[in-house]
PDB file of C-alpha atoms in Angstrom:
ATOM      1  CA  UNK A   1       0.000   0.000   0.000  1.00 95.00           C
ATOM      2  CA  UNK A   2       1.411   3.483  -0.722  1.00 96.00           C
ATOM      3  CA  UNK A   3       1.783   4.974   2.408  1.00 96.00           C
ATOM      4  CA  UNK A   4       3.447   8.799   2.741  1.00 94.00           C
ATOM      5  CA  UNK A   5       5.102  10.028   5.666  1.00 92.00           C
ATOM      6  CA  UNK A   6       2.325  11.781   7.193  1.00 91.00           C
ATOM      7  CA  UNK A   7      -0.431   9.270   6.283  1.00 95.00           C
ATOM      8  CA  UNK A   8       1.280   6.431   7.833  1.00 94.00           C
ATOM      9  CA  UNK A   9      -0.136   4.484  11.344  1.00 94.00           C
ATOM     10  CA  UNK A  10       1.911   2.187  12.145  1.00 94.00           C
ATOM     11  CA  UNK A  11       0.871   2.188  16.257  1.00 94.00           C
ATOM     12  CA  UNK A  12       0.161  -1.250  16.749  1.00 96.00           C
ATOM     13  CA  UNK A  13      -2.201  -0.820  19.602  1.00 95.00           C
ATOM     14  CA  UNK A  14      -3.639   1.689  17.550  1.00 94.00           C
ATOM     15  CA  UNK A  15      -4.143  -1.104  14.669  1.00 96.00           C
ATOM     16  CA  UNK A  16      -5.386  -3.505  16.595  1.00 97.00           C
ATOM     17  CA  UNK A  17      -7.987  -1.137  18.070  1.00 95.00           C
ATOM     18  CA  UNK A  18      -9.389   0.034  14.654  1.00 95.00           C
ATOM     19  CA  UNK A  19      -9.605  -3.452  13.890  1.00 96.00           C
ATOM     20  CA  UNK A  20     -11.920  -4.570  16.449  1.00 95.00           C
ATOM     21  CA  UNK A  21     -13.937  -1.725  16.006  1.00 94.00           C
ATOM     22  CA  UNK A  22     -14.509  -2.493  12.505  1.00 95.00           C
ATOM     23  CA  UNK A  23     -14.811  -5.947  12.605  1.00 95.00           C
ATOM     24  CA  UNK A  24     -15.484  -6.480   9.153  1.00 98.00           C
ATOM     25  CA  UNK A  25     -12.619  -6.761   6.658  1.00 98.00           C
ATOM     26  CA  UNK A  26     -12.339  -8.130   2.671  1.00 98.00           C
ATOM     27  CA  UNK A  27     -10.292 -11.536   2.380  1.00 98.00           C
ATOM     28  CA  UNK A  28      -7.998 -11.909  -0.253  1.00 98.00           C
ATOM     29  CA  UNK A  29      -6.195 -14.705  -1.718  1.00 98.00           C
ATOM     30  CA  UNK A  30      -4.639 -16.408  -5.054  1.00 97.00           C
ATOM     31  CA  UNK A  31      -5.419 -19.337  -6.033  1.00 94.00           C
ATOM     32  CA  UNK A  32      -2.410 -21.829  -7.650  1.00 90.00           C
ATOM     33  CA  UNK A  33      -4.331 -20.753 -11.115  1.00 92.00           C
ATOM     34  CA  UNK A  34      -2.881 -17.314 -10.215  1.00 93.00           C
ATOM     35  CA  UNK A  35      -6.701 -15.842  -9.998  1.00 94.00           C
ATOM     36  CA  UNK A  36      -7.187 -13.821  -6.833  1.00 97.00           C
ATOM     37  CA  UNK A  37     -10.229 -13.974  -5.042  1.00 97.00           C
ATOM     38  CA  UNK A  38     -12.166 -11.471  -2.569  1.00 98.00           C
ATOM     39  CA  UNK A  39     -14.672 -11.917   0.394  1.00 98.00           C
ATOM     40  CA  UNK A  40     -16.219 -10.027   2.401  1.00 98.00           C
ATOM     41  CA  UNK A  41     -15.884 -11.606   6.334  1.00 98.00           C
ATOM     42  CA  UNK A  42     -16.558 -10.629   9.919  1.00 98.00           C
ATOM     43  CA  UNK A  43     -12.930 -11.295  11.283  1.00 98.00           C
ATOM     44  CA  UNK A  44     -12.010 -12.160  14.870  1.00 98.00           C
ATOM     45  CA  UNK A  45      -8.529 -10.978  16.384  1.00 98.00           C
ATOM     46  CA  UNK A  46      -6.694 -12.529  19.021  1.00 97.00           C
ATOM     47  CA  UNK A  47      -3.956  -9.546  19.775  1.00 96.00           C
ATOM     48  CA  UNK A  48      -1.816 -11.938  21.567  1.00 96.00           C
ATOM     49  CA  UNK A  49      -1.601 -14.502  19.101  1.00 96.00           C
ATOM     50  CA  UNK A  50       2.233 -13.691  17.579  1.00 95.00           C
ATOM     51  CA  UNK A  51       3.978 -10.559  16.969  1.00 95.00           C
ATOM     52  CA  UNK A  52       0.893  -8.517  15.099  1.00 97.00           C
ATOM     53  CA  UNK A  53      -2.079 -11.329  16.117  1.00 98.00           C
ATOM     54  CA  UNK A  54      -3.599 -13.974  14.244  1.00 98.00           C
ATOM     55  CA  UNK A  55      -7.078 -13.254  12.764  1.00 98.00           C
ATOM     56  CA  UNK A  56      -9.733 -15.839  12.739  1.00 98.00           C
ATOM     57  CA  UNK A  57     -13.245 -16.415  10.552  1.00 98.00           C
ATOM     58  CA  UNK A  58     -14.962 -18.646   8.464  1.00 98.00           C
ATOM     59  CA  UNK A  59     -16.220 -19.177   5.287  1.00 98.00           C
ATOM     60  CA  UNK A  60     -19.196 -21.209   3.733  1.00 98.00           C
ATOM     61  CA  UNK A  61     -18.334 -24.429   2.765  1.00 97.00           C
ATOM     62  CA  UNK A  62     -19.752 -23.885  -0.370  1.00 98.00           C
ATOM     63  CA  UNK A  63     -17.404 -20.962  -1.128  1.00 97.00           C
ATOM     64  CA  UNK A  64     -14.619 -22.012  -3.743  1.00 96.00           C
ATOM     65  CA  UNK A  65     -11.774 -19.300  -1.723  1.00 97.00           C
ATOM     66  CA  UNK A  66     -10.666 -21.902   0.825  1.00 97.00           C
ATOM     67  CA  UNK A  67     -10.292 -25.196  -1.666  1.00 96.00           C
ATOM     68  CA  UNK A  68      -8.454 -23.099  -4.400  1.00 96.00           C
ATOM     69  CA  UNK A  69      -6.567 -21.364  -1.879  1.00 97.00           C
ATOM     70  CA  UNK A  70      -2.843 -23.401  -1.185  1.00 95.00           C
ATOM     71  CA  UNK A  71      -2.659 -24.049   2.570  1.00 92.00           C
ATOM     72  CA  UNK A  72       0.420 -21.471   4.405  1.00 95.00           C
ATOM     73  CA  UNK A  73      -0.294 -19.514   1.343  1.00 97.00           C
ATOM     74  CA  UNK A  74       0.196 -15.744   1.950  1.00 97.00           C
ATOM     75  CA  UNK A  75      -3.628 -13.520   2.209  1.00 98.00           C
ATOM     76  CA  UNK A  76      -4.843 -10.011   2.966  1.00 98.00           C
ATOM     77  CA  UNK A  77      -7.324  -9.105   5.229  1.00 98.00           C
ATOM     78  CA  UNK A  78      -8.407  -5.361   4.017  1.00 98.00           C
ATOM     79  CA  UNK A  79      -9.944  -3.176   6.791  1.00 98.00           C
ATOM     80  CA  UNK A  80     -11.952  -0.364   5.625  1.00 97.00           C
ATOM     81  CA  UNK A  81     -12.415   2.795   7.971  1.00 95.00           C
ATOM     82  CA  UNK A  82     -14.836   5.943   7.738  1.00 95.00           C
ATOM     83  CA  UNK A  83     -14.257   7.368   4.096  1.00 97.00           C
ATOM     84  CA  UNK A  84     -15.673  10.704   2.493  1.00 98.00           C
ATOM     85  CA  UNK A  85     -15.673  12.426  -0.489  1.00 98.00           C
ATOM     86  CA  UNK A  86     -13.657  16.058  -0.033  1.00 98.00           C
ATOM     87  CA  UNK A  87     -14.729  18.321  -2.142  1.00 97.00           C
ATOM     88  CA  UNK A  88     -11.789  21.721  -3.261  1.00 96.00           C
ATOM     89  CA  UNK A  89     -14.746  23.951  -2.014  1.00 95.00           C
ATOM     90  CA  UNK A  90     -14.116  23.531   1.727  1.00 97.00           C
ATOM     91  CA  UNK A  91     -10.744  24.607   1.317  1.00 95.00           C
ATOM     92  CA  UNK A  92      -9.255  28.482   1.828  1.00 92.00           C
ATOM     93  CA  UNK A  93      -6.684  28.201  -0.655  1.00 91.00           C
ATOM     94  CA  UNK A  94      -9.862  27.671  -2.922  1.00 86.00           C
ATOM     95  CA  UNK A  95     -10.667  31.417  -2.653  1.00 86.00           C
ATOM     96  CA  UNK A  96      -6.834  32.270  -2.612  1.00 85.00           C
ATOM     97  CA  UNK A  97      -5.193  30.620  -5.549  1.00 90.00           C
ATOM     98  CA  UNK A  98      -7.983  28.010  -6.716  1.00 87.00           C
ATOM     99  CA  UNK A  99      -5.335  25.719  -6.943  1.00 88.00           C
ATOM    100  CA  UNK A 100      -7.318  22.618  -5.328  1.00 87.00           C
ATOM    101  CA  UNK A 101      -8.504  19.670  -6.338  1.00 95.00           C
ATOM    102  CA  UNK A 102     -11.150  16.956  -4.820  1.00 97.00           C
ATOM    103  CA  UNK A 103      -9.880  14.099  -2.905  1.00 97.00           C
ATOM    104  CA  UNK A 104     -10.959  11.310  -0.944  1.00 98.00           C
ATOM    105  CA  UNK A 105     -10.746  10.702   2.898  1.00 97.00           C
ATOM    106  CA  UNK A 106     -10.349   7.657   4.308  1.00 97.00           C
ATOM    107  CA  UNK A 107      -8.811   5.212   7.122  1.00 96.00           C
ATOM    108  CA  UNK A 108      -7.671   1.389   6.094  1.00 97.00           C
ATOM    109  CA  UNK A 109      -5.518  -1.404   7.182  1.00 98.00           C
ATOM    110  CA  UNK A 110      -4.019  -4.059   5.398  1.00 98.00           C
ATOM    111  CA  UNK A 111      -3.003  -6.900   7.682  1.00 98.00           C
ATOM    112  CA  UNK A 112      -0.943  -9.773   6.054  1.00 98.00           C
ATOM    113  CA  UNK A 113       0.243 -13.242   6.572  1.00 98.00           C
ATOM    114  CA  UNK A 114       0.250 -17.176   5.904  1.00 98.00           C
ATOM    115  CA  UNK A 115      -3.595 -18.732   6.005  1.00 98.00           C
ATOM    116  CA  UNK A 116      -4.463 -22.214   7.093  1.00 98.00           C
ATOM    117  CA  UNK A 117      -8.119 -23.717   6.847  1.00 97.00           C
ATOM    118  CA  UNK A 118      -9.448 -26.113   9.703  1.00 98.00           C
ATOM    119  CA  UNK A 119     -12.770 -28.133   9.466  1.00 97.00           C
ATOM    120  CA  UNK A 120     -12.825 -29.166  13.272  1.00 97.00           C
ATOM    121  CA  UNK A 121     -16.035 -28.688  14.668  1.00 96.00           C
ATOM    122  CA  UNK A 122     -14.958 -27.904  18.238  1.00 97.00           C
ATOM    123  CA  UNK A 123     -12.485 -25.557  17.010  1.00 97.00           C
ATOM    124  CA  UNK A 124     -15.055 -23.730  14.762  1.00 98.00           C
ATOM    125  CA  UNK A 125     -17.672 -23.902  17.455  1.00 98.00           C
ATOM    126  CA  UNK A 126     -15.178 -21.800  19.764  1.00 97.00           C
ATOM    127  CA  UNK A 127     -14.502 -19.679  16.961  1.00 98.00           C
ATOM    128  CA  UNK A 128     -18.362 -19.240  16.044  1.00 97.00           C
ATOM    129  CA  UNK A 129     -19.176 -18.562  20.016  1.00 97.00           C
ATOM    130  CA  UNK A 130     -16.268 -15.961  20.232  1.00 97.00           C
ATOM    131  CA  UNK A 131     -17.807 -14.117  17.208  1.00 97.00           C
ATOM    132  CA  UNK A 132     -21.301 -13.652  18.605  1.00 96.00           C
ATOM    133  CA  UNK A 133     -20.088 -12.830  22.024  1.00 95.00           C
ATOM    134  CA  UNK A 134     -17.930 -10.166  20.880  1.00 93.00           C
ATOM    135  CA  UNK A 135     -20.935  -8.586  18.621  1.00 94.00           C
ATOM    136  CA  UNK A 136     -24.153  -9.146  21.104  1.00 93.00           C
ATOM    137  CA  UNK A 137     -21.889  -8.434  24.227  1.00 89.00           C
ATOM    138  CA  UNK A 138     -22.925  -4.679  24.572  1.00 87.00           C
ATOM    139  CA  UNK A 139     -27.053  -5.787  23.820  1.00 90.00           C
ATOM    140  CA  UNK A 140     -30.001  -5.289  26.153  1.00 93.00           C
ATOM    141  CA  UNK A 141     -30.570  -8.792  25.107  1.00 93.00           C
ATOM    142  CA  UNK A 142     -27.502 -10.597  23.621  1.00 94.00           C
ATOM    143  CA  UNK A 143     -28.507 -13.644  21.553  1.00 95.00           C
ATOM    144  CA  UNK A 144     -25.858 -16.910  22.320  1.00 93.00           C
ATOM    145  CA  UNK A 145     -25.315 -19.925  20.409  1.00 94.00           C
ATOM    146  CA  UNK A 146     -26.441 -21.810  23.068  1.00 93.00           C
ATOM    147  CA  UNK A 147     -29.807 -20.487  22.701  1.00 93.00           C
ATOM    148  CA  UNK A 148     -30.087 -22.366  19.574  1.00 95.00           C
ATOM    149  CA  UNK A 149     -30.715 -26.419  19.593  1.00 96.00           C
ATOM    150  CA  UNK A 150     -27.301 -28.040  19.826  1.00 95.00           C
ATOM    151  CA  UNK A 151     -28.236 -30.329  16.663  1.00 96.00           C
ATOM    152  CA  UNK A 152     -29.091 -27.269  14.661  1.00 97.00           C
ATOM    153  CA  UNK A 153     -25.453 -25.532  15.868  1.00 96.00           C
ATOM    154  CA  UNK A 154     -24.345 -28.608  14.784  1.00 96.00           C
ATOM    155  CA  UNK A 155     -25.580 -28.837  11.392  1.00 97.00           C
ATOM    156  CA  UNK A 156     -24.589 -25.674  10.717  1.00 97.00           C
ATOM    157  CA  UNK A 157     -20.942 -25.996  11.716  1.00 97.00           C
ATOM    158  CA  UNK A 158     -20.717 -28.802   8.829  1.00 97.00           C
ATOM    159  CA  UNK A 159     -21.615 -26.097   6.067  1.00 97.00           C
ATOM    160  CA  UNK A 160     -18.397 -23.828   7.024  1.00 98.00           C
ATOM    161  CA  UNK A 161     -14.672 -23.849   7.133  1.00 98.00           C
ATOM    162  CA  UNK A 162     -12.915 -21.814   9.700  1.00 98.00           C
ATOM    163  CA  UNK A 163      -9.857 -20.074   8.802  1.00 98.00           C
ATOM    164  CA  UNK A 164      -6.488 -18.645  10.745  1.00 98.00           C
ATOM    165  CA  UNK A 165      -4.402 -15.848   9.099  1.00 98.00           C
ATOM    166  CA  UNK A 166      -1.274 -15.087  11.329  1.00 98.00           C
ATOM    167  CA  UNK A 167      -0.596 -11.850  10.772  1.00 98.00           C
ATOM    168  CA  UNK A 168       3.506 -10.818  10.217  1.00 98.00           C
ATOM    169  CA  UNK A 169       2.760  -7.730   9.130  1.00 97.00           C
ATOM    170  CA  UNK A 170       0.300  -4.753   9.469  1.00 98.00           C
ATOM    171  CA  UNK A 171       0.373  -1.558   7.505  1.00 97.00           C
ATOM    172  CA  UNK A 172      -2.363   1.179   8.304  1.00 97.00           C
ATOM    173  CA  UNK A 173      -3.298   4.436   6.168  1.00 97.00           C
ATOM    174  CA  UNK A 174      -5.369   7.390   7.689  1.00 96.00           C
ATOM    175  CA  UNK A 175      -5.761  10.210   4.855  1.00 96.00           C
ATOM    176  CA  UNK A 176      -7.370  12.326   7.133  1.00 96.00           C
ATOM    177  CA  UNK A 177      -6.261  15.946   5.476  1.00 96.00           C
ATOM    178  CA  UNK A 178      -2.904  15.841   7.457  1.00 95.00           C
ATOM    179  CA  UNK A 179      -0.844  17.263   4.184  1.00 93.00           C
ATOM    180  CA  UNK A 180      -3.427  20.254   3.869  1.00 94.00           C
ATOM    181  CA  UNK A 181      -2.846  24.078   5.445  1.00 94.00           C
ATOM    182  CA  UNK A 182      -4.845  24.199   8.932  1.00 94.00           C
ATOM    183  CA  UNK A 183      -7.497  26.834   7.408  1.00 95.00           C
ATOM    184  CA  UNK A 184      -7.885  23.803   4.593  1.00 95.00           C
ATOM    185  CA  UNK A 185      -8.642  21.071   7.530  1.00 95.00           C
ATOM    186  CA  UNK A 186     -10.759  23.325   9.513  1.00 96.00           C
ATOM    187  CA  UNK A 187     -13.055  24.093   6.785  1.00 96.00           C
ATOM    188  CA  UNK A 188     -12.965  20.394   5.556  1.00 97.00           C
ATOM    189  CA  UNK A 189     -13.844  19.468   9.073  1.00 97.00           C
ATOM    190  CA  UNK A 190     -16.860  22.006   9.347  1.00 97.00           C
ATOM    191  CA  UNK A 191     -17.988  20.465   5.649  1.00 97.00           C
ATOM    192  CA  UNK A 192     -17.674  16.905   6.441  1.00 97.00           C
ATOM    193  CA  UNK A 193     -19.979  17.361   9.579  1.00 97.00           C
ATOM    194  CA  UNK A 194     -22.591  19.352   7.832  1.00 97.00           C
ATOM    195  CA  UNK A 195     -22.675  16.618   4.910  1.00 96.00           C
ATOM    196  CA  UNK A 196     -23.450  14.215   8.123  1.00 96.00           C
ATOM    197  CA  UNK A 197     -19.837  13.034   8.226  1.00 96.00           C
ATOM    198  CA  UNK A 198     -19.025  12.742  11.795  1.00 95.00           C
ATOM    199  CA  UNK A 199     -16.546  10.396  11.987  1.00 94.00           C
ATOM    200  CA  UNK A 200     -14.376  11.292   8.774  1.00 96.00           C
ATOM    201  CA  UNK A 201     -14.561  14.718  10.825  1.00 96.00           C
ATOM    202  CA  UNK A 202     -13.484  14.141  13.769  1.00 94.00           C
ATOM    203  CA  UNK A 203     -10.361  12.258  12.524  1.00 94.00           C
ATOM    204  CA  UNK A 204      -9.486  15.274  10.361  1.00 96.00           C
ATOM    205  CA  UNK A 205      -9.749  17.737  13.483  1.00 94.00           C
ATOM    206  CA  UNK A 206      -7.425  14.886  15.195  1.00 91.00           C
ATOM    207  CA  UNK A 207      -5.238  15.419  12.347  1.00 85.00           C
ATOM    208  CA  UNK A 208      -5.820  11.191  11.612  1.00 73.00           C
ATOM    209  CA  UNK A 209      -4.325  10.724  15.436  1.00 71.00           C
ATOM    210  CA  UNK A 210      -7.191   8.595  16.492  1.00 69.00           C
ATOM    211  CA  UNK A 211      -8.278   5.039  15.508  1.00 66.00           C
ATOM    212  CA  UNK A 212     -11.328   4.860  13.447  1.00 69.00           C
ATOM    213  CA  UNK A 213     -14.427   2.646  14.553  1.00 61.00           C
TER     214      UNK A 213
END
Protein backbone atom coordinates (compact mmCIF):
# COMPACT_ATOMS: atom_id res chain seq x y z
CA UNK A 1 0.00 0.00 0.00
CA UNK A 2 1.41 3.48 -0.72
CA UNK A 3 1.78 4.97 2.41
CA UNK A 4 3.45 8.80 2.74
CA UNK A 5 5.10 10.03 5.67
CA UNK A 6 2.32 11.78 7.19
CA UNK A 7 -0.43 9.27 6.28
CA UNK A 8 1.28 6.43 7.83
CA UNK A 9 -0.14 4.48 11.34
CA UNK A 10 1.91 2.19 12.14
CA UNK A 11 0.87 2.19 16.26
CA UNK A 12 0.16 -1.25 16.75
CA UNK A 13 -2.20 -0.82 19.60
CA UNK A 14 -3.64 1.69 17.55
CA UNK A 15 -4.14 -1.10 14.67
CA UNK A 16 -5.39 -3.50 16.60
CA UNK A 17 -7.99 -1.14 18.07
CA UNK A 18 -9.39 0.03 14.65
CA UNK A 19 -9.61 -3.45 13.89
CA UNK A 20 -11.92 -4.57 16.45
CA UNK A 21 -13.94 -1.73 16.01
CA UNK A 22 -14.51 -2.49 12.51
CA UNK A 23 -14.81 -5.95 12.60
CA UNK A 24 -15.48 -6.48 9.15
CA UNK A 25 -12.62 -6.76 6.66
CA UNK A 26 -12.34 -8.13 2.67
CA UNK A 27 -10.29 -11.54 2.38
CA UNK A 28 -8.00 -11.91 -0.25
CA UNK A 29 -6.20 -14.71 -1.72
CA UNK A 30 -4.64 -16.41 -5.05
CA UNK A 31 -5.42 -19.34 -6.03
CA UNK A 32 -2.41 -21.83 -7.65
CA UNK A 33 -4.33 -20.75 -11.12
CA UNK A 34 -2.88 -17.31 -10.21
CA UNK A 35 -6.70 -15.84 -10.00
CA UNK A 36 -7.19 -13.82 -6.83
CA UNK A 37 -10.23 -13.97 -5.04
CA UNK A 38 -12.17 -11.47 -2.57
CA UNK A 39 -14.67 -11.92 0.39
CA UNK A 40 -16.22 -10.03 2.40
CA UNK A 41 -15.88 -11.61 6.33
CA UNK A 42 -16.56 -10.63 9.92
CA UNK A 43 -12.93 -11.30 11.28
CA UNK A 44 -12.01 -12.16 14.87
CA UNK A 45 -8.53 -10.98 16.38
CA UNK A 46 -6.69 -12.53 19.02
CA UNK A 47 -3.96 -9.55 19.77
CA UNK A 48 -1.82 -11.94 21.57
CA UNK A 49 -1.60 -14.50 19.10
CA UNK A 50 2.23 -13.69 17.58
CA UNK A 51 3.98 -10.56 16.97
CA UNK A 52 0.89 -8.52 15.10
CA UNK A 53 -2.08 -11.33 16.12
CA UNK A 54 -3.60 -13.97 14.24
CA UNK A 55 -7.08 -13.25 12.76
CA UNK A 56 -9.73 -15.84 12.74
CA UNK A 57 -13.25 -16.42 10.55
CA UNK A 58 -14.96 -18.65 8.46
CA UNK A 59 -16.22 -19.18 5.29
CA UNK A 60 -19.20 -21.21 3.73
CA UNK A 61 -18.33 -24.43 2.76
CA UNK A 62 -19.75 -23.89 -0.37
CA UNK A 63 -17.40 -20.96 -1.13
CA UNK A 64 -14.62 -22.01 -3.74
CA UNK A 65 -11.77 -19.30 -1.72
CA UNK A 66 -10.67 -21.90 0.82
CA UNK A 67 -10.29 -25.20 -1.67
CA UNK A 68 -8.45 -23.10 -4.40
CA UNK A 69 -6.57 -21.36 -1.88
CA UNK A 70 -2.84 -23.40 -1.19
CA UNK A 71 -2.66 -24.05 2.57
CA UNK A 72 0.42 -21.47 4.41
CA UNK A 73 -0.29 -19.51 1.34
CA UNK A 74 0.20 -15.74 1.95
CA UNK A 75 -3.63 -13.52 2.21
CA UNK A 76 -4.84 -10.01 2.97
CA UNK A 77 -7.32 -9.11 5.23
CA UNK A 78 -8.41 -5.36 4.02
CA UNK A 79 -9.94 -3.18 6.79
CA UNK A 80 -11.95 -0.36 5.62
CA UNK A 81 -12.41 2.80 7.97
CA UNK A 82 -14.84 5.94 7.74
CA UNK A 83 -14.26 7.37 4.10
CA UNK A 84 -15.67 10.70 2.49
CA UNK A 85 -15.67 12.43 -0.49
CA UNK A 86 -13.66 16.06 -0.03
CA UNK A 87 -14.73 18.32 -2.14
CA UNK A 88 -11.79 21.72 -3.26
CA UNK A 89 -14.75 23.95 -2.01
CA UNK A 90 -14.12 23.53 1.73
CA UNK A 91 -10.74 24.61 1.32
CA UNK A 92 -9.25 28.48 1.83
CA UNK A 93 -6.68 28.20 -0.66
CA UNK A 94 -9.86 27.67 -2.92
CA UNK A 95 -10.67 31.42 -2.65
CA UNK A 96 -6.83 32.27 -2.61
CA UNK A 97 -5.19 30.62 -5.55
CA UNK A 98 -7.98 28.01 -6.72
CA UNK A 99 -5.34 25.72 -6.94
CA UNK A 100 -7.32 22.62 -5.33
CA UNK A 101 -8.50 19.67 -6.34
CA UNK A 102 -11.15 16.96 -4.82
CA UNK A 103 -9.88 14.10 -2.91
CA UNK A 104 -10.96 11.31 -0.94
CA UNK A 105 -10.75 10.70 2.90
CA UNK A 106 -10.35 7.66 4.31
CA UNK A 107 -8.81 5.21 7.12
CA UNK A 108 -7.67 1.39 6.09
CA UNK A 109 -5.52 -1.40 7.18
CA UNK A 110 -4.02 -4.06 5.40
CA UNK A 111 -3.00 -6.90 7.68
CA UNK A 112 -0.94 -9.77 6.05
CA UNK A 113 0.24 -13.24 6.57
CA UNK A 114 0.25 -17.18 5.90
CA UNK A 115 -3.59 -18.73 6.01
CA UNK A 116 -4.46 -22.21 7.09
CA UNK A 117 -8.12 -23.72 6.85
CA UNK A 118 -9.45 -26.11 9.70
CA UNK A 119 -12.77 -28.13 9.47
CA UNK A 120 -12.82 -29.17 13.27
CA UNK A 121 -16.03 -28.69 14.67
CA UNK A 122 -14.96 -27.90 18.24
CA UNK A 123 -12.48 -25.56 17.01
CA UNK A 124 -15.06 -23.73 14.76
CA UNK A 125 -17.67 -23.90 17.45
CA UNK A 126 -15.18 -21.80 19.76
CA UNK A 127 -14.50 -19.68 16.96
CA UNK A 128 -18.36 -19.24 16.04
CA UNK A 129 -19.18 -18.56 20.02
CA UNK A 130 -16.27 -15.96 20.23
CA UNK A 131 -17.81 -14.12 17.21
CA UNK A 132 -21.30 -13.65 18.60
CA UNK A 133 -20.09 -12.83 22.02
CA UNK A 134 -17.93 -10.17 20.88
CA UNK A 135 -20.94 -8.59 18.62
CA UNK A 136 -24.15 -9.15 21.10
CA UNK A 137 -21.89 -8.43 24.23
CA UNK A 138 -22.92 -4.68 24.57
CA UNK A 139 -27.05 -5.79 23.82
CA UNK A 140 -30.00 -5.29 26.15
CA UNK A 141 -30.57 -8.79 25.11
CA UNK A 142 -27.50 -10.60 23.62
CA UNK A 143 -28.51 -13.64 21.55
CA UNK A 144 -25.86 -16.91 22.32
CA UNK A 145 -25.31 -19.93 20.41
CA UNK A 146 -26.44 -21.81 23.07
CA UNK A 147 -29.81 -20.49 22.70
CA UNK A 148 -30.09 -22.37 19.57
CA UNK A 149 -30.72 -26.42 19.59
CA UNK A 150 -27.30 -28.04 19.83
CA UNK A 151 -28.24 -30.33 16.66
CA UNK A 152 -29.09 -27.27 14.66
CA UNK A 153 -25.45 -25.53 15.87
CA UNK A 154 -24.35 -28.61 14.78
CA UNK A 155 -25.58 -28.84 11.39
CA UNK A 156 -24.59 -25.67 10.72
CA UNK A 157 -20.94 -26.00 11.72
CA UNK A 158 -20.72 -28.80 8.83
CA UNK A 159 -21.61 -26.10 6.07
CA UNK A 160 -18.40 -23.83 7.02
CA UNK A 161 -14.67 -23.85 7.13
CA UNK A 162 -12.91 -21.81 9.70
CA UNK A 163 -9.86 -20.07 8.80
CA UNK A 164 -6.49 -18.64 10.74
CA UNK A 165 -4.40 -15.85 9.10
CA UNK A 166 -1.27 -15.09 11.33
CA UNK A 167 -0.60 -11.85 10.77
CA UNK A 168 3.51 -10.82 10.22
CA UNK A 169 2.76 -7.73 9.13
CA UNK A 170 0.30 -4.75 9.47
CA UNK A 171 0.37 -1.56 7.51
CA UNK A 172 -2.36 1.18 8.30
CA UNK A 173 -3.30 4.44 6.17
CA UNK A 174 -5.37 7.39 7.69
CA UNK A 175 -5.76 10.21 4.86
CA UNK A 176 -7.37 12.33 7.13
CA UNK A 177 -6.26 15.95 5.48
CA UNK A 178 -2.90 15.84 7.46
CA UNK A 179 -0.84 17.26 4.18
CA UNK A 180 -3.43 20.25 3.87
CA UNK A 181 -2.85 24.08 5.45
CA UNK A 182 -4.84 24.20 8.93
CA UNK A 183 -7.50 26.83 7.41
CA UNK A 184 -7.89 23.80 4.59
CA UNK A 185 -8.64 21.07 7.53
CA UNK A 186 -10.76 23.33 9.51
CA UNK A 187 -13.05 24.09 6.78
CA UNK A 188 -12.96 20.39 5.56
CA UNK A 189 -13.84 19.47 9.07
CA UNK A 190 -16.86 22.01 9.35
CA UNK A 191 -17.99 20.47 5.65
CA UNK A 192 -17.67 16.91 6.44
CA UNK A 193 -19.98 17.36 9.58
CA UNK A 194 -22.59 19.35 7.83
CA UNK A 195 -22.68 16.62 4.91
CA UNK A 196 -23.45 14.21 8.12
CA UNK A 197 -19.84 13.03 8.23
CA UNK A 198 -19.02 12.74 11.79
CA UNK A 199 -16.55 10.40 11.99
CA UNK A 200 -14.38 11.29 8.77
CA UNK A 201 -14.56 14.72 10.82
CA UNK A 202 -13.48 14.14 13.77
CA UNK A 203 -10.36 12.26 12.52
CA UNK A 204 -9.49 15.27 10.36
CA UNK A 205 -9.75 17.74 13.48
CA UNK A 206 -7.43 14.89 15.19
CA UNK A 207 -5.24 15.42 12.35
CA UNK A 208 -5.82 11.19 11.61
CA UNK A 209 -4.33 10.72 15.44
CA UNK A 210 -7.19 8.60 16.49
CA UNK A 211 -8.28 5.04 15.51
CA UNK A 212 -11.33 4.86 13.45
CA UNK A 213 -14.43 2.65 14.55
Amino acid sequence: MYRPTHFKEDRLPVLHQAMAAIGLANLVTVGADGVPQASPLPLLLRADEGPYGTLYGHVAKANPQWRETPAGSAALAIFMGPDAYITPSWYATKAETGKVVPTWNYATIHARGPITFFEDTGALLDLVTSLTDRHEGGRAAPWAVGDAPADFIQAQLRGIVGFRLTLTSLEGKWKMSQNRPAADRDGTADGLARDGAADVATLVRAGGANPPG
